[in-house]
Coordinates of C-alpha atoms in Angstrom, one line a residue:
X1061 CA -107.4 104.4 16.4
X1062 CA -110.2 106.5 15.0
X1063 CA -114.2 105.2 15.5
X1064 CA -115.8 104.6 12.8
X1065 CA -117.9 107.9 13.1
X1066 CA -115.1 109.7 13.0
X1067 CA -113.8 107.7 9.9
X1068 CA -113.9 109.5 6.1
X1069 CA -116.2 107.3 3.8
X1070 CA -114.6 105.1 1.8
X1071 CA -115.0 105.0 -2.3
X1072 CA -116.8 102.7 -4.3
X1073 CA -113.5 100.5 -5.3
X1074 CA -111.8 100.7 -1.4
X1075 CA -115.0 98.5 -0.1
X1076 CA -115.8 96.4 -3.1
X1077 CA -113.8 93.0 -3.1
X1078 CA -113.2 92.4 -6.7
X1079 CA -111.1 95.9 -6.6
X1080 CA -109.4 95.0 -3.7
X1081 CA -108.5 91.8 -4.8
X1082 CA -107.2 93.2 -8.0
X1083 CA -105.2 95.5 -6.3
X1084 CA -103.7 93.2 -3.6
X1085 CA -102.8 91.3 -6.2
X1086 CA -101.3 93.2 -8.7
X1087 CA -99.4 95.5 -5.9
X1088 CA -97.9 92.0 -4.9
X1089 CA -97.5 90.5 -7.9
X1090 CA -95.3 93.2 -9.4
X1091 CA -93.1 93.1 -6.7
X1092 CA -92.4 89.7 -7.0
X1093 CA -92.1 89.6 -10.9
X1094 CA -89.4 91.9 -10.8
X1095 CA -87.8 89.2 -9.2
X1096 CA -88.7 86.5 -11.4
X1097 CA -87.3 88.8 -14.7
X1098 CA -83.7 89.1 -13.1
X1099 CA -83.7 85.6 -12.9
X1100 CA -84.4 85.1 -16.6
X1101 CA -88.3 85.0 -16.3
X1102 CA -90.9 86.9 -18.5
X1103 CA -94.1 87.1 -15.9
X1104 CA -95.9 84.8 -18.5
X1105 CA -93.2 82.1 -18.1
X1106 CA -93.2 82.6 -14.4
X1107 CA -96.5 82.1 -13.9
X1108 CA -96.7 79.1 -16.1
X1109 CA -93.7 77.3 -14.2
X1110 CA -95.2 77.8 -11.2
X1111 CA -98.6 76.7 -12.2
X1112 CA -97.1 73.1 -13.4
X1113 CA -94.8 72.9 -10.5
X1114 CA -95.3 70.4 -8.2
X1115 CA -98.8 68.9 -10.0
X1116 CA -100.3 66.2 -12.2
X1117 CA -100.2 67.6 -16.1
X1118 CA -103.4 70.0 -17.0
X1119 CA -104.8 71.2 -19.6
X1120 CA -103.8 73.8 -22.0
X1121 CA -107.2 75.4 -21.1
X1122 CA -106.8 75.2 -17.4
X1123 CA -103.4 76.4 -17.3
X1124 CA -104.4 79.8 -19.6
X1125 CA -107.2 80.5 -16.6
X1126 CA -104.9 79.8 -13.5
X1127 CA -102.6 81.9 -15.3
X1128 CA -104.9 84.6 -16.3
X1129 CA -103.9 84.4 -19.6
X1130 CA -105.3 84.1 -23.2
X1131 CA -105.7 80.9 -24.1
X1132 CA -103.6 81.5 -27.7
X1133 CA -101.3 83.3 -25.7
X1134 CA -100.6 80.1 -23.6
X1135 CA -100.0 78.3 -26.9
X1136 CA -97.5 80.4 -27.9
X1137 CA -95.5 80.7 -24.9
X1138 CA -95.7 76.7 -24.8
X1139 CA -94.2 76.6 -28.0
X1140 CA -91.1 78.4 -27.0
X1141 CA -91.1 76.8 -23.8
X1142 CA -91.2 73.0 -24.7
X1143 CA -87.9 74.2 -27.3
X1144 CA -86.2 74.8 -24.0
X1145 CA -87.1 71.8 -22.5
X1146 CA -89.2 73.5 -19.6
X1147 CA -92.4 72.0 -20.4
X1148 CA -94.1 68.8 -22.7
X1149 CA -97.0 68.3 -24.1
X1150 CA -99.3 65.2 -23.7
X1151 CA -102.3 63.7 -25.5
X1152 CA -105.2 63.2 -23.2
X1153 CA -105.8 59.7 -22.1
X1154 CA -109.6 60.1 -23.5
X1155 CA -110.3 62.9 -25.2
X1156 CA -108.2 63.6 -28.1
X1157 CA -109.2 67.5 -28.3
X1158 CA -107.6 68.1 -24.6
X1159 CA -103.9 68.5 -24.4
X1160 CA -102.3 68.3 -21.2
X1161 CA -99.2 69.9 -20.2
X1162 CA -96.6 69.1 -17.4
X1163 CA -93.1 71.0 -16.4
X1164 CA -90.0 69.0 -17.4
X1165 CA -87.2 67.8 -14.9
X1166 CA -85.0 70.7 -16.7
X1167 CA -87.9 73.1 -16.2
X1168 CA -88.6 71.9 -12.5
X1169 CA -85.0 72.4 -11.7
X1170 CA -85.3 76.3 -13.8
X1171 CA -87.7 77.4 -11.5
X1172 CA -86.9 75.4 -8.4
X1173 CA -84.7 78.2 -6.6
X1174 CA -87.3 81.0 -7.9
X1175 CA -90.3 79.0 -6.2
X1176 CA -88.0 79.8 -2.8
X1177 CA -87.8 83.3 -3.5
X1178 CA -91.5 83.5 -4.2
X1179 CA -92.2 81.4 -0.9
X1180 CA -90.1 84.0 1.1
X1181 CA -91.6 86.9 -0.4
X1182 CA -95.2 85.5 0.5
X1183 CA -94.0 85.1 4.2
X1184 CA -92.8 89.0 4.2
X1185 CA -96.1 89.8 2.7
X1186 CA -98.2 87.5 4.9
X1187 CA -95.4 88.4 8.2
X1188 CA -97.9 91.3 9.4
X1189 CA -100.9 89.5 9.5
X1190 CA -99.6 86.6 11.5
X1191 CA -99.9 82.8 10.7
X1192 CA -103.0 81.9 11.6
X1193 CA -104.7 85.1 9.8
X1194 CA -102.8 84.8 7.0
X1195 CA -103.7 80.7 6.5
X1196 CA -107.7 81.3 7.3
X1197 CA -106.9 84.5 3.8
X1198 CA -105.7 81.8 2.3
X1199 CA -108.1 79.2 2.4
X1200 CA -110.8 81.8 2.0
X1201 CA -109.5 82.6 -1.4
X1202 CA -109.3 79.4 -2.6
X1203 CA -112.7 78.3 -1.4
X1204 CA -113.7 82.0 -3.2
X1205 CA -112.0 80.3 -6.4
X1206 CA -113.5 77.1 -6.3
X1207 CA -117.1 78.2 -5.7
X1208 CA -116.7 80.7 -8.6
X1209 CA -114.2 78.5 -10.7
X1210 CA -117.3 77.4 -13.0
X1211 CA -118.5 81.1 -13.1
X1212 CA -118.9 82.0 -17.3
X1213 CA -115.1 83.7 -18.2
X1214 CA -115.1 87.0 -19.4
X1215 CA -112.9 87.4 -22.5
X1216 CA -111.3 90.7 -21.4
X1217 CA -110.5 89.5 -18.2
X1218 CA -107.1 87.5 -18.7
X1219 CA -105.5 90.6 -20.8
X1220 CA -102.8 92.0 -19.4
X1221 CA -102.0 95.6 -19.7

């Protein structure tokens, strides 16, 4: 193993943690979406499935950001998803603007044998770093979300390219 003396400096974007993160993610993300098209899955879909699996209804909003995804574009993608039957749509219980949005039965059962895939393909990703390290990068994140959840959005952010 080489000291750090001995170690060439690293760029800008191989030490900064929003580049990382972006990277880590999209490096395993498109692994697993390839995946998640042979099975009959845009990426958009997938990540919308898996975002209402398993939870209480959210809103329309919430689902666009855990999805990194335009809100309008969300809309859309509902629309062809509830003529499927994979998703419904629900009026809020007090606030008439909000729309909430759960998975279906049909769409649960969709996406149930995908969810396994992705579950194994986290544990070959995660395999390296062993259980415990790999739980403590998980909790890290999410306390990382949570603590800049109410951060202001930037609108270019959710684009996909």
């Amino acid at each position: 193993m080489a000291s750090t003396a001995s170690r060439k400096p690293l760029r800008f974007v191989e030490d900064y943690l929003p580049a990382l993160l972006a990277q880590a993610s999209q490096l395993i993300s498109s692994e697993f979406h390839v995946v998640a098209r042979q099975h009959g899955f845009s990426v958009s879909e997938w990540r919308v499935m898996a975002s209402l699996a398993g939870g209480d209804p959210i809103s329309i909003g919430q689902l666009a950001q855990v999805t990194v995804t335009k809100q309008p574009t969300v809309t859309r993608l509902l629309d062809r998803m509830e003529s499927k039957g994979q998703v419904e749509r629900l009026p809020h219980g007090s606030d008439r603007r909000i729309t909430l949005v759960r998975i279906t039965r049909k769409g649960a059962k969709t996406v149930e044998h995908l969810m396994d895939l992705a579950r194994e393909h986290e544990r070959r990703v995660l395999e390296p770093f062993g259980l415990l390290r790999a739980e403590e990068l998980k909790t890290t994140l999410r306390q990382m979300i949570e603590l800049h959840a109410r951060a202001p959005q930037d609108s270019d952010e959710s684009e996909e390219e």
